[in-house]
Short mmCIF file of C-alpha atoms in Angstrom, two decimals:
data_model
loop_
_atom_site.label_atom_id
_atom_site.label_comp_id
_atom_site.label_asym_id
_atom_site.label_seq_id
_atom_site.Cartn_x
_atom_site.Cartn_y
_atom_site.Cartn_z
CA UNK A 1 13.47 -148.24 37.00
CA UNK A 2 14.61 -151.83 37.46
CA UNK A 3 11.29 -152.76 39.11
CA UNK A 4 9.38 -151.09 36.28
CA UNK A 5 11.36 -153.04 33.69
CA UNK A 6 10.81 -156.31 35.56
CA UNK A 7 7.06 -155.63 35.47
CA UNK A 8 7.19 -154.81 31.73
CA UNK A 9 5.95 -151.28 32.36
CA UNK A 10 6.20 -148.99 29.35
CA UNK A 11 4.31 -145.96 30.72
CA UNK A 12 4.77 -144.73 34.30
CA UNK A 13 3.56 -141.80 36.40
CA UNK A 14 4.94 -140.89 39.82
CA UNK A 15 2.05 -139.30 41.75
CA UNK A 16 3.40 -138.17 45.11
CA UNK A 17 1.05 -136.36 47.47
CA UNK A 18 1.02 -132.60 46.89
CA UNK A 19 4.52 -132.40 45.44
CA UNK A 20 6.27 -132.71 42.09
CA UNK A 21 9.80 -132.85 43.49
CA UNK A 22 10.20 -136.44 42.32
CA UNK A 23 8.96 -135.88 38.77
CA UNK A 24 12.17 -134.42 37.36
CA UNK A 25 14.19 -136.98 39.31
CA UNK A 26 12.30 -139.89 37.75
CA UNK A 27 12.49 -138.23 34.33
CA UNK A 28 16.27 -138.20 34.63
CA UNK A 29 16.36 -141.75 36.03
CA UNK A 30 14.31 -143.00 33.08
CA UNK A 31 16.70 -141.53 30.53
CA UNK A 32 17.91 -144.34 28.31
CA UNK A 33 15.14 -146.72 29.40
CA UNK A 34 12.20 -147.72 27.16
CA UNK A 35 9.73 -146.18 29.62
CA UNK A 36 7.52 -143.14 28.99
CA UNK A 37 7.23 -140.94 32.08
CA UNK A 38 3.97 -139.02 32.58
CA UNK A 39 4.08 -135.98 34.87
CA UNK A 40 1.93 -136.69 37.91
CA UNK A 41 0.76 -135.47 41.31
CA UNK A 42 -1.86 -136.56 43.85
CA UNK A 43 -3.70 -133.66 45.46
CA UNK A 44 -5.39 -134.15 48.82
CA UNK A 45 -8.79 -132.44 48.75
CA UNK A 46 -11.65 -131.98 51.18
CA UNK A 47 -15.15 -132.99 50.05
CA UNK A 48 -17.87 -132.78 52.68
CA UNK A 49 -16.25 -134.64 55.64
CA UNK A 50 -14.02 -136.81 53.44
CA UNK A 51 -10.43 -136.53 52.26
CA UNK A 52 -10.55 -137.29 48.53
CA UNK A 53 -7.43 -137.68 46.40
CA UNK A 54 -7.35 -136.16 42.93
CA UNK A 55 -4.64 -137.17 40.48
CA UNK A 56 -3.18 -134.68 38.05
CA UNK A 57 -1.62 -136.30 34.98
CA UNK A 58 0.32 -135.04 31.97
CA UNK A 59 0.48 -131.40 33.10
CA UNK A 60 3.11 -128.66 32.90
CA UNK A 61 5.15 -128.98 36.10
CA UNK A 62 6.30 -125.36 35.87
CA UNK A 63 2.79 -123.93 35.63
CA UNK A 64 2.12 -121.16 38.17
CA UNK A 65 -1.30 -122.51 39.14
CA UNK A 66 0.10 -125.94 40.04
CA UNK A 67 2.92 -124.29 41.98
CA UNK A 68 0.45 -122.14 43.94
CA UNK A 69 -1.66 -125.16 44.90
CA UNK A 70 1.42 -127.05 46.07
CA UNK A 71 2.50 -124.10 48.24
CA UNK A 72 -0.97 -123.91 49.80
CA UNK A 73 -1.00 -127.65 50.48
CA UNK A 74 2.42 -127.55 52.10
CA UNK A 75 1.21 -124.91 54.54
CA UNK A 76 -1.67 -127.18 55.48
CA UNK A 77 0.71 -130.10 55.98
CA UNK A 78 2.96 -128.18 58.37
CA UNK A 79 -0.01 -127.06 60.47
CA UNK A 80 -1.33 -130.62 60.60
CA UNK A 81 2.08 -132.04 61.54
CA UNK A 82 2.32 -129.70 64.51
CA UNK A 83 -1.17 -130.73 65.66
CA UNK A 84 -0.34 -134.44 65.27
CA UNK A 85 2.74 -133.91 67.45
CA UNK A 86 0.55 -132.37 70.16
CA UNK A 87 -1.77 -135.37 70.11
CA UNK A 88 1.18 -137.75 70.26
CA UNK A 89 2.26 -136.08 73.48
CA UNK A 90 -1.00 -137.33 74.99
CA UNK A 91 0.03 -140.81 73.80
CA UNK A 92 3.26 -140.54 75.77
CA UNK A 93 5.63 -139.33 73.05
CA UNK A 94 7.47 -136.03 73.58
CA UNK A 95 8.99 -133.81 70.87
CA UNK A 96 7.27 -135.74 68.07
CA UNK A 97 7.48 -132.81 65.63
CA UNK A 98 11.26 -132.49 65.96
CA UNK A 99 11.67 -136.27 65.73
CA UNK A 100 9.53 -136.38 62.59
CA UNK A 101 11.62 -133.59 61.05
CA UNK A 102 14.77 -135.60 61.76
CA UNK A 103 13.30 -138.72 60.15
CA UNK A 104 11.98 -136.81 57.13
CA UNK A 105 15.28 -135.06 56.47
CA UNK A 106 14.82 -132.98 53.33
CA UNK A 107 11.42 -134.54 52.66
CA UNK A 108 8.11 -133.05 53.77
CA UNK A 109 6.75 -134.30 57.09
CA UNK A 110 3.90 -136.76 56.62
CA UNK A 111 2.09 -139.40 58.64
CA UNK A 112 4.55 -142.21 57.75
CA UNK A 113 7.25 -140.25 59.60
CA UNK A 114 5.08 -140.10 62.71
CA UNK A 115 4.29 -143.79 62.25
CA UNK A 116 8.03 -144.48 62.34
CA UNK A 117 8.25 -142.69 65.69
CA UNK A 118 5.59 -144.99 67.15
CA UNK A 119 7.71 -147.94 66.00
CA UNK A 120 10.97 -146.53 67.35
CA UNK A 121 9.35 -145.70 70.70
CA UNK A 122 8.21 -149.30 70.98
CA UNK A 123 4.48 -148.62 71.02
CA UNK A 124 3.85 -150.74 67.90
CA UNK A 125 5.75 -153.35 65.91
CA UNK A 126 5.41 -151.88 62.41
CA UNK A 127 4.22 -148.88 60.39
CA UNK A 128 0.85 -150.32 59.42
CA UNK A 129 -0.02 -151.01 63.06
CA UNK A 130 0.93 -147.41 63.89
CA UNK A 131 -1.59 -146.21 61.33
CA UNK A 132 -4.27 -148.64 62.46
CA UNK A 133 -3.95 -147.82 66.17
CA UNK A 134 -2.96 -144.15 66.21
CA UNK A 135 -2.96 -142.29 62.88
CA UNK A 136 -6.07 -143.44 61.01
CA UNK A 137 -9.33 -141.48 61.11
CA UNK A 138 -10.92 -141.64 64.55
CA UNK A 139 -7.68 -142.72 66.26
CA UNK A 140 -5.86 -140.74 69.00
CA UNK A 141 -3.29 -138.99 66.78
CA UNK A 142 -5.45 -138.38 63.72
CA UNK A 143 -5.86 -134.75 62.66
CA UNK A 144 -8.06 -133.67 59.73
CA UNK A 145 -6.57 -131.12 57.38
CA UNK A 146 -8.28 -128.17 55.64
CA UNK A 147 -7.23 -129.27 52.17
CA UNK A 148 -8.19 -127.49 48.96
CA UNK A 149 -11.56 -128.33 47.40
CA UNK A 150 -12.06 -130.66 44.44
CA UNK A 151 -12.96 -127.75 42.10
CA UNK A 152 -9.77 -125.93 43.16
CA UNK A 153 -7.62 -128.99 42.45
CA UNK A 154 -9.28 -129.71 39.11
CA UNK A 155 -9.07 -126.07 38.04
CA UNK A 156 -5.34 -125.94 38.79
CA UNK A 157 -4.71 -129.16 36.88
CA UNK A 158 -6.70 -127.95 33.87
CA UNK A 159 -4.91 -124.59 33.83
CA UNK A 160 -1.65 -126.54 33.70
CA UNK A 161 -2.96 -128.39 30.62
CA UNK A 162 -3.34 -131.65 32.55
CA UNK A 163 -6.03 -134.25 33.17
CA UNK A 164 -7.80 -134.70 36.53
CA UNK A 165 -8.59 -138.21 37.81
CA UNK A 166 -10.30 -139.50 40.98
CA UNK A 167 -7.78 -141.73 42.77
CA UNK A 168 -8.77 -145.12 44.30
CA UNK A 169 -12.52 -144.33 44.64
CA UNK A 170 -13.29 -147.31 46.91
CA UNK A 171 -10.83 -146.26 49.62
CA UNK A 172 -13.00 -143.50 51.04
CA UNK A 173 -15.66 -145.75 52.63
CA UNK A 174 -18.42 -143.89 50.79
CA UNK A 175 -21.91 -145.26 50.35
CA UNK A 176 -22.75 -145.97 46.73
CA UNK A 177 -25.05 -142.93 46.73
CA UNK A 178 -22.25 -140.71 48.06
CA UNK A 179 -19.79 -142.17 45.55
CA UNK A 180 -22.08 -141.33 42.65
CA UNK A 181 -22.53 -137.84 44.10
CA UNK A 182 -18.76 -137.43 44.30
CA UNK A 183 -18.27 -138.56 40.71
CA UNK A 184 -20.99 -136.22 39.49
CA UNK A 185 -19.51 -133.17 41.23
CA UNK A 186 -16.00 -134.11 40.09
CA UNK A 187 -17.11 -134.34 36.47
CA UNK A 188 -19.02 -131.07 36.76
CA UNK A 189 -15.79 -129.42 37.97
CA UNK A 190 -14.00 -130.59 34.82
CA UNK A 191 -12.55 -133.95 35.87
CA UNK A 192 -12.32 -136.54 33.11
CA UNK A 193 -11.02 -139.76 34.64
CA UNK A 194 -11.24 -142.31 37.43
CA UNK A 195 -8.75 -144.86 38.75
CA UNK A 196 -10.55 -148.08 37.88
CA UNK A 197 -7.74 -150.35 39.08
CA UNK A 198 -5.73 -149.52 42.19
CA UNK A 199 -3.48 -151.67 44.32
CA UNK A 200 -4.94 -155.01 45.39
CA UNK A 201 -8.56 -154.41 44.33
CA UNK A 202 -10.58 -157.56 43.74
CA UNK A 203 -12.06 -158.43 40.35
CA UNK A 204 -15.56 -157.57 41.63
CA UNK A 205 -14.36 -154.16 42.82
CA UNK A 206 -12.69 -153.45 39.49
CA UNK A 207 -15.86 -154.38 37.62
CA UNK A 208 -17.95 -152.13 39.87
CA UNK A 209 -15.76 -149.08 39.27
CA UNK A 210 -15.46 -149.87 35.57
CA UNK A 211 -19.26 -149.76 35.32
CA UNK A 212 -19.35 -146.36 37.03
CA UNK A 213 -16.57 -145.13 34.77
CA UNK A 214 -18.60 -146.10 31.71
CA UNK A 215 -21.85 -144.70 33.12
CA UNK A 216 -20.27 -141.29 33.70
CA UNK A 217 -18.28 -141.43 30.44
CA UNK A 218 -14.93 -141.02 32.14
CA UNK A 219 -11.50 -142.17 31.06
CA UNK A 220 -9.91 -144.95 33.11
CA UNK A 221 -6.52 -145.04 34.80
CA UNK A 222 -4.70 -147.79 36.65
CA UNK A 223 -2.12 -147.73 39.43
CA UNK A 224 -0.37 -150.16 41.74
CA UNK A 225 -0.50 -147.71 44.69
CA UNK A 226 3.14 -148.61 45.26
CA UNK A 227 4.72 -146.87 48.27
CA UNK A 228 7.83 -149.01 48.67
CA UNK A 229 8.11 -152.54 49.98
CA UNK A 230 7.08 -151.82 53.59
CA UNK A 231 3.82 -149.95 52.86
CA UNK A 232 2.65 -151.68 49.68
CA UNK A 233 0.41 -154.72 49.41
CA UNK A 234 1.46 -155.44 45.84
CA UNK A 235 4.60 -154.65 43.91
CA UNK A 236 4.99 -152.02 41.21
CA UNK A 237 2.88 -152.79 38.15
CA UNK A 238 1.38 -156.00 39.58
CA UNK A 239 -2.21 -154.76 39.85
CA UNK A 240 -5.07 -156.26 37.83
CA UNK A 241 -5.46 -155.43 34.16
CA UNK A 242 -7.75 -152.60 33.12
CA UNK A 243 -11.05 -153.98 31.74
CA UNK A 244 -11.13 -153.97 27.94
CA UNK A 245 -14.34 -151.92 27.80
CA UNK A 246 -12.69 -148.96 29.55
CA UNK A 247 -11.02 -146.06 27.73
CA UNK A 248 -7.42 -145.78 29.00
CA UNK A 249 -6.64 -142.17 29.81
CA UNK A 250 -3.12 -142.45 28.42
CA UNK A 251 -4.50 -143.03 24.91
CA UNK A 252 -4.96 -139.25 24.82
CA UNK A 253 -1.21 -138.78 24.97
CA UNK A 254 0.32 -142.01 23.66
CA UNK A 255 -0.89 -143.83 20.59
#
């Protein structure tokens, strides 16, 4: 909350991957602060050969459809974690699954926990290098996951009375033709928004996505893509401003 206040943030959504465990925690933490908390989640989905992230915003966290999707995603994560551990054995690291569980503690096992193992074993100097050399797509320890589809994610979000948004659309290395195809299918499924500003995007990148947002008549969202000091390129709330010609998605809920 202190970082949010320093950045003059008045509206904040925590969008963890495939979990809402932190939503009620941040709601309680924000009590007494002049900050409006929006319920959020970031679903990992599979579209063609790409992993696409779909944000759910302002939904009912207790909705059965959201809960069912989260349970399904967690099963996929466990299966992937076990496969990553097997690939790490070929990289010279034994018992990676158990080590990742120990690092994660009560949290779900994810790639950052395996990245930490690479650091602790002395194979790399930091987490980002672990991703770049071992855990990114095409690298020795990368394992694709059979995530839910975009229509499944959007349907669950809509049934929970929420809004579906494409997260950081330039991070998927799509051609411009493929990106337009993605946006079209997302909108057809019921999605209404796109993250126009994310992390350390350049002004030219922001303008490009803003134009697509307007062309497809989508609402715009913005996010710092903040994952803590060690895995974030910019601090909380320090991303570029949303272009004035975009329709902020939060205007649906806060006026």
